[in-house]
Amino acid sequence: MNSNRLGIIDDEPGFREFVAHVARTCGFDAFATDDPNAFLEYVRSRQPAVVVLDLLMPQMDGIELLRGLVGAASPAHVLLASGADSKVLDTAFRLGRERGLDMAGMIQKPIRAAQLKEMLEKLRPAHPAVTVEMLRHAVEAKMLRLHYQPQVDVRSMRVHGAEALVRWEHPENGLIPPHDFIPLAEESDLIDDVTEWVFIAAVEQCGQWRRDGLELNVSVNLSARNIGNIDLPDWLSDLCRNNAVPPPQVTVELTETASMRDTVQMMDVLTRFRLKGFKLSIDDFGTGYSSLVQLQRLPFSEMKIDKSFVMTMHEAKDSAVIVKTIVDMARNLSLMSVAEGVENPAILDQLAALGCDSAQGYGIAKPMPAETLPSFVRDWHAKQERQPANARNSVA
Ligand code: C2E
Ligand code: CA
Ligand code: CA
């Protein structure tokens, strides 16, 4: 079994959708239902790698479902979820194990997205062919590629920047997504080489676009492991100078969970990025631990609202409230707010009404090779000019 499929059964629609969204952001192909028969049929026919079962359900409870999994001889990793007493959850978990299932973990509701994400990422099958040695060779042989995802200024609807996202162009396996090799790079010292390559490619590209008359900011992802290199801000400054790119045109994105591993060195390096004129973004905001503490302690200039909230804000009231709260907070703290995961025009309209500064997502454009970006920008701007102001956000 090497599928990236994940099945969820739960009678609570909110929780079901929450798990499905987090699973998708981890790269799973998620299927969610409240119907036990549909679920067991899915398990038999699609052989998911992971299943998430709710213990308490009206039609068929979790214990009966575990029996169903045994009957289907499912090799899936099982995550048991429950809002009930943790003792009940514990017993059910042991029961599953005695029956020979691969019991992978317990989810005590409510659970935070970051916690769930951490559990799911461990269960995601790695790319079959990926090893540290292969990745090292890929870096040396220049097989990494950057794709750029446009970012739109929500007020003017102009494209004002792009996030650089790395891919590995594998001769046999095609484009390997970052989730399949960044964790591997982070476990070894290779992450420094990957990051160095990404920064060089992104800053050179930004300089090239400027020379072509296209003024775009670039955002680049930094891994917490990279902070071990205390000279990073100086190195990036030199790189920008050599490419005639002003530092305020470069944003360094750091995930909250990464910025959590707080050390004096983290504060030193991040503060010096700011002193040298770079922007600093707290990525995946809302999913990590003690977000507010991080905000106060580290010199961020931008909050990037996690896509799990943005993607669902047009249909889930809770998500809309969370996005609004983050946008308001960013405004009150004089930080830029950026929403990622803008999957459709309705979300873009909602963000405009909330006064969010910047937006990025599949509903605007998917990440694309650098060569394609200038024509995308031209087409997008032409489309905005054709549309009347009250319907300008419609991107369909
Ligand atoms: P991230 O920084 O949160 O990047 C956003 C991810 O969300 C990208 O996936 C992007 O393609 C995807 N995305 C954008 N809009 C939408 C949308 O509307 N809907 C959905 N469902 N997804 C959307 P990608 O390129 O696969 O990158 C995944 C993660 O890999 C990134 O998450 C980032 O954490 C990491 N990563 C990517 N490039 C680098 C890099 O150069 N260095 C490091 N350290 N990490 C990187
Ligand atoms: Ca990012
Ligand atoms: Ca993000």
XYZ file of C-alpha atoms and ligand atoms in Angstrom:
444
model
C 0.000 0.000 0.000
C 1.474 3.299 -1.014
C -1.551 5.486 -1.556
C -1.863 9.027 -0.279
C -5.568 8.467 0.391
C -7.107 9.279 3.737
C -10.664 8.422 4.812
C -12.612 10.157 7.569
C -15.839 9.075 9.178
C -17.533 11.361 11.648
C -21.117 12.507 12.102
C -20.053 16.084 12.965
C -19.766 17.939 9.637
C -17.525 20.665 11.111
C -14.938 18.233 12.426
C -15.099 16.088 9.295
C -14.381 19.069 7.067
C -11.670 20.326 9.395
C -9.817 16.987 9.242
C -10.280 16.808 5.467
C -8.821 20.286 4.983
C -5.834 19.723 7.223
C -5.223 16.380 5.469
C -5.300 18.097 2.080
C -2.798 20.697 3.182
C -0.518 17.765 4.105
C -0.896 16.412 0.573
C -3.479 13.681 1.225
C -6.323 12.889 -1.089
C -9.097 13.024 1.536
C -12.547 11.412 1.540
C -15.010 12.305 4.300
C -18.407 10.822 5.103
C -20.840 10.138 7.926
C -22.168 6.974 6.326
C -20.552 3.784 7.725
C -21.423 1.712 4.654
C -19.961 4.262 2.248
C -16.891 4.445 4.458
C -16.282 0.687 4.559
C -16.861 0.479 0.820
C -14.212 3.210 0.369
C -11.787 1.314 2.623
C -12.258 -1.895 0.627
C -12.047 -0.361 -2.827
C -9.541 2.498 -2.399
C -7.172 1.062 0.217
C -6.499 4.342 2.049
C -3.161 4.769 3.841
C -4.813 6.460 6.825
C -8.308 6.373 8.345
C -9.723 8.703 10.974
C -12.627 7.217 12.949
C -14.980 8.936 15.303
C -15.698 6.772 18.303
C -19.173 8.085 19.036
C -21.645 7.972 16.195
C -25.358 7.319 16.027
C -25.475 4.686 13.259
C -22.414 2.561 13.925
C -19.952 3.328 16.688
C -16.176 3.300 16.443
C -15.826 -0.153 17.930
C -18.108 -1.639 15.280
C -16.158 0.259 12.636
C -12.890 -1.178 13.929
C -14.435 -4.594 13.438
C -15.354 -3.534 9.902
C -11.725 -2.588 9.229
C -10.557 -5.971 10.467
C -13.134 -7.601 8.162
C -11.793 -5.588 5.217
C -8.213 -6.605 6.166
C -7.261 -2.935 6.019
C -3.558 -2.203 6.517
C -4.324 1.516 7.098
C -2.908 3.554 9.963
C -5.881 4.191 12.231
C -6.451 7.442 14.125
C -9.246 7.270 16.690
C -11.061 10.489 17.482
C -13.386 11.266 20.329
C -14.743 14.030 22.461
C -15.557 11.472 25.165
C -13.618 10.636 28.294
C -9.994 9.864 27.446
C -10.319 6.509 29.249
C -12.913 5.340 26.731
C -10.640 6.429 23.916
C -7.712 4.601 25.512
C -9.609 1.340 25.835
C -10.929 1.488 22.289
C -7.388 2.128 21.079
C -6.043 -0.955 22.841
C -8.944 -3.011 21.551
C -8.049 -2.042 17.962
C -4.459 -3.065 18.568
C -5.488 -6.451 20.006
C -7.528 -7.020 16.859
C -4.340 -6.551 14.819
C -5.044 -3.104 13.377
C -2.282 -0.551 12.929
C -3.438 1.877 15.608
C -1.457 5.056 14.924
C -2.837 7.578 17.372
C -5.650 9.172 19.342
C -7.300 12.485 18.681
C -8.911 14.017 21.725
C -11.392 16.608 20.461
C -11.034 19.508 20.140
C -7.653 19.352 18.460
C -5.645 22.202 16.994
C -4.820 22.154 13.306
C -1.076 22.234 13.993
C -1.286 19.182 16.246
C -3.319 17.247 13.705
C -1.006 18.311 10.918
C 1.968 17.001 12.848
C 0.257 13.617 13.322
C -0.746 13.348 9.670
C 2.622 14.371 8.314
C 4.238 11.473 10.129
C 1.804 9.061 8.490
C 2.150 10.350 4.975
C 3.967 7.828 2.765
C 7.258 9.341 1.648
C 7.972 9.422 -2.038
C 9.105 5.859 -2.733
C 12.318 6.857 -4.414
C 13.521 9.703 -2.207
C 16.673 9.398 -0.104
C 19.076 11.975 1.298
C 21.715 10.863 -1.204
C 19.373 11.367 -4.134
C 18.381 14.762 -2.852
C 22.020 15.746 -2.442
C 22.641 14.733 -6.022
C 19.555 16.672 -7.155
C 20.831 19.855 -5.486
C 24.308 19.443 -6.974
C 22.996 18.557 -10.422
C 20.701 21.609 -10.346
C 17.458 19.655 -10.572
C 15.537 21.977 -8.257
C 13.048 24.388 -9.853
C 11.084 27.328 -8.523
C 7.445 27.929 -9.266
C 5.954 31.308 -8.433
C 2.453 31.873 -7.092
C 1.142 35.415 -7.756
C -0.024 37.601 -4.884
C -2.647 40.258 -5.498
C -3.097 43.578 -3.698
C -6.708 43.218 -2.604
C -7.533 46.951 -2.836
C -6.106 47.684 -6.276
C -6.370 44.112 -7.615
C -2.872 44.493 -9.088
C -0.377 41.637 -8.875
C 2.264 42.952 -6.480
C 4.315 39.900 -5.633
C 4.886 36.156 -5.895
C 5.831 33.386 -3.497
C 8.722 31.199 -4.637
C 7.921 27.505 -4.079
C 10.515 24.850 -4.712
C 10.025 21.624 -6.689
C 12.378 18.814 -7.587
C 12.390 17.905 -11.246
C 13.063 14.194 -11.131
C 14.005 12.517 -14.429
C 11.689 9.533 -13.799
C 9.150 10.704 -11.239
C 8.406 14.145 -12.667
C 7.953 17.156 -10.398
C 8.258 16.128 -6.755
C 6.391 18.495 -4.393
C 8.228 20.143 -1.470
C 6.305 18.149 1.142
C 8.075 15.043 -0.177
C 11.622 16.313 0.281
C 11.807 19.450 2.476
C 11.317 17.396 5.690
C 14.121 15.097 4.522
C 16.340 18.103 3.829
C 15.505 19.484 7.262
C 16.564 16.262 8.934
C 19.982 16.513 7.317
C 22.227 19.509 6.727
C 20.972 19.667 3.139
C 18.380 22.281 4.034
C 21.094 24.948 3.987
C 22.028 24.060 0.401
C 18.381 23.953 -0.662
C 17.621 27.322 0.935
C 20.737 28.907 -0.510
C 19.786 27.706 -3.980
C 16.189 28.951 -3.549
C 17.266 32.426 -2.372
C 19.755 32.817 -5.225
C 17.248 31.695 -7.863
C 14.444 33.891 -6.464
C 16.546 37.054 -6.073
C 18.092 36.640 -9.542
C 14.605 36.185 -10.983
C 13.314 39.250 -9.157
C 16.236 41.270 -10.600
C 15.489 39.961 -14.089
C 11.802 40.913 -13.831
C 12.807 44.407 -12.674
C 15.058 44.800 -15.692
C 12.106 43.712 -17.837
C 9.951 46.420 -16.238
C 8.002 44.093 -13.927
C 8.158 45.268 -10.302
C 7.288 42.294 -8.111
C 8.085 41.393 -4.536
C 9.292 37.857 -3.959
C 8.547 35.815 -0.860
C 10.866 32.975 0.065
C 10.361 30.252 2.687
C 12.950 29.871 5.392
C 13.266 26.744 7.492
C 13.968 27.115 11.215
C 17.045 24.954 10.715
C 18.527 27.691 8.509
C 18.720 30.028 11.481
C 21.797 28.078 12.554
C 23.619 30.201 9.975
C 24.013 33.491 11.787
C 25.392 35.329 8.736
C 22.271 34.723 6.647
C 21.063 38.374 6.730
C 24.465 39.639 5.527
C 24.630 36.995 2.822
C 21.128 37.869 1.590
C 21.988 41.579 1.597
C 25.007 40.958 -0.623
C 22.929 38.785 -2.905
C 20.344 41.560 -3.317
C 22.999 44.201 -3.905
C 24.640 42.071 -6.617
C 21.290 41.703 -8.365
C 20.139 45.312 -7.901
C 17.125 44.147 -5.880
C 16.088 46.483 -3.017
C 15.718 44.452 0.227
C 12.122 45.668 0.872
C 11.185 43.718 -2.242
C 12.113 40.450 -0.536
C 9.947 38.803 2.143
C 11.300 35.989 4.279
C 8.528 33.608 5.403
C 8.909 31.555 8.533
C 6.272 29.174 9.879
C 5.000 29.743 13.374
C 5.967 26.297 14.548
C 9.441 26.949 13.191
C 9.687 30.302 14.921
C 8.642 28.564 18.133
C 12.025 26.933 18.533
C 12.960 30.186 19.995
C 16.513 30.879 20.820
C 18.486 34.035 21.234
C 19.959 33.291 17.833
C 16.497 33.292 16.259
C 15.858 36.791 17.611
C 19.299 37.920 16.493
C 18.948 36.667 12.914
C 15.327 37.752 12.426
C 15.940 41.222 13.834
C 18.915 41.683 11.537
C 16.806 40.684 8.507
C 14.518 43.606 9.413
C 17.376 46.015 10.066
C 18.697 45.265 6.597
C 15.329 46.164 5.120
C 13.805 42.739 4.405
C 10.197 41.967 5.230
C 9.405 39.112 7.570
C 6.235 37.046 7.414
C 4.783 34.657 9.989
C 3.540 31.827 7.749
C 0.546 29.520 8.385
C -0.658 31.926 11.067
C -3.305 30.426 13.330
C -2.170 26.816 13.179
C 0.908 26.894 15.384
C 1.446 27.087 19.072
C 1.306 30.339 21.053
C 0.955 32.482 17.964
C 0.444 35.612 19.968
C 3.599 35.146 21.994
C 5.604 34.787 18.778
C 4.056 37.922 17.352
C 5.039 39.953 20.327
C 8.525 38.546 20.616
C 9.720 38.469 17.031
C 9.840 41.403 14.577
C 7.357 40.226 11.940
C 6.030 42.708 9.372
C 3.356 40.452 7.862
C 0.854 37.824 8.990
C 0.042 35.107 6.520
C -3.305 33.572 7.397
C -3.242 29.804 7.064
C -5.085 28.383 4.077
C -7.152 25.982 6.189
C -9.193 28.997 7.427
C -9.233 30.936 4.159
C -10.279 27.993 1.950
C -13.397 27.431 4.031
C -14.385 30.995 4.963
C -17.138 31.231 2.327
C -18.969 28.226 3.784
C -17.928 27.944 7.452
C -18.824 30.754 9.803
C -16.064 29.862 12.290
C -13.405 30.154 9.599
C -14.771 33.526 8.474
C -14.681 34.790 12.056
C -11.095 33.597 12.499
C -9.972 35.273 9.267
C -11.700 38.521 10.247
C -10.088 38.445 13.682
C -6.613 37.934 12.213
C -7.105 40.706 9.617
C -8.271 43.105 12.360
C -5.391 42.126 14.589
C -2.862 42.672 11.785
C -4.325 46.124 11.155
C -4.173 47.041 14.835
C -0.573 45.896 15.049
C 0.312 47.749 11.792
C 1.211 44.479 10.070
C 0.327 43.452 6.521
C -2.300 40.720 6.272
C -1.930 38.120 3.545
C -4.507 35.397 2.921
C -3.398 32.189 1.221
C -5.761 29.488 -0.072
C -8.056 31.877 -1.973
C -9.733 29.179 -4.013
C -12.612 31.136 -5.546
C -13.928 34.637 -6.355
C -16.367 34.622 -3.421
C -13.439 34.362 -0.988
C -11.620 37.215 -2.710
C -14.745 39.399 -2.376
C -15.033 38.502 1.305
C -11.383 39.402 1.913
C -11.869 42.749 0.168
C -14.824 43.496 2.452
C -12.705 42.648 5.512
C -9.899 44.957 4.389
C -7.303 42.200 3.998
C -4.185 43.530 2.228
C -3.015 40.735 -0.016
C -4.313 37.435 -1.415
C -2.891 34.327 -3.004
C -4.532 31.058 -4.041
C -5.660 28.685 -6.768
C -8.670 30.938 -7.509
C -6.204 33.622 -8.659
C -3.480 31.350 -9.994
C -1.623 28.166 -9.149
C 2.159 28.345 -8.760
C 3.738 28.613 -12.236
C 7.184 28.670 -13.861
C 8.879 32.098 -13.974
C 8.483 32.328 -17.772
C 4.689 32.165 -17.522
C 4.308 34.860 -14.870
C 4.644 38.038 -17.031
C 1.852 36.953 -19.372
C -0.330 35.978 -16.419
C 0.186 39.466 -14.928
C -0.717 41.138 -18.247
C -3.880 39.054 -18.678
C -4.957 39.547 -15.066
C -4.547 43.334 -15.249
C -6.376 43.492 -18.594
C -9.242 41.492 -17.094
C -9.456 43.795 -14.054
C -9.615 46.866 -16.288
C -12.453 45.373 -18.333
C -14.553 44.690 -15.261
C -16.731 47.298 -13.560
C -15.495 48.197 -10.068
C -18.347 46.384 -8.279
C -17.600 43.082 -10.017
C -13.856 43.358 -10.346
C -12.980 40.539 -8.009
C -14.676 37.903 -10.070
C -11.913 35.787 -11.439
C -13.893 32.909 -12.910
P 3.415 27.160 2.224
O 4.600 28.060 2.426
O 2.254 27.342 3.138
O 3.012 27.374 0.703
C 1.705 27.391 0.210
C 1.316 26.040 -0.361
O -0.091 26.051 -0.563
C 1.930 25.744 -1.721
O 2.103 24.345 -1.820
C 0.832 26.195 -2.671
O 0.867 25.570 -3.916
C -0.401 25.778 -1.901
N -1.559 26.590 -2.251
C -1.571 27.858 -2.691
N -2.807 28.290 -2.930
C -3.632 27.263 -2.626
C -5.057 27.098 -2.679
O -5.817 28.000 -3.062
N -5.529 25.889 -2.280
C -4.717 24.898 -1.864
N -5.281 23.719 -1.500
N -3.375 25.010 -1.809
C -2.844 26.186 -2.187
P 3.514 23.723 -2.202
O 4.159 24.497 -3.284
O 3.283 22.262 -2.397
O 4.369 23.968 -0.884
C 4.089 23.281 0.287
C 4.986 23.732 1.427
O 6.353 23.375 1.187
C 5.019 25.242 1.612
O 3.871 25.636 2.286
C 6.299 25.398 2.402
O 6.079 25.114 3.769
C 7.188 24.294 1.845
N 8.126 24.895 0.876
C 7.939 25.206 -0.422
N 9.046 25.759 -0.958
C 9.959 25.824 0.030
C 11.321 26.306 0.115
O 11.908 26.825 -0.829
N 11.935 26.183 1.339
C 11.311 25.650 2.425
N 11.980 25.587 3.580
N 10.047 25.202 2.389
C 9.380 25.282 1.205
Ca 5.055 30.101 2.688
Ca 1.502 28.997 4.341
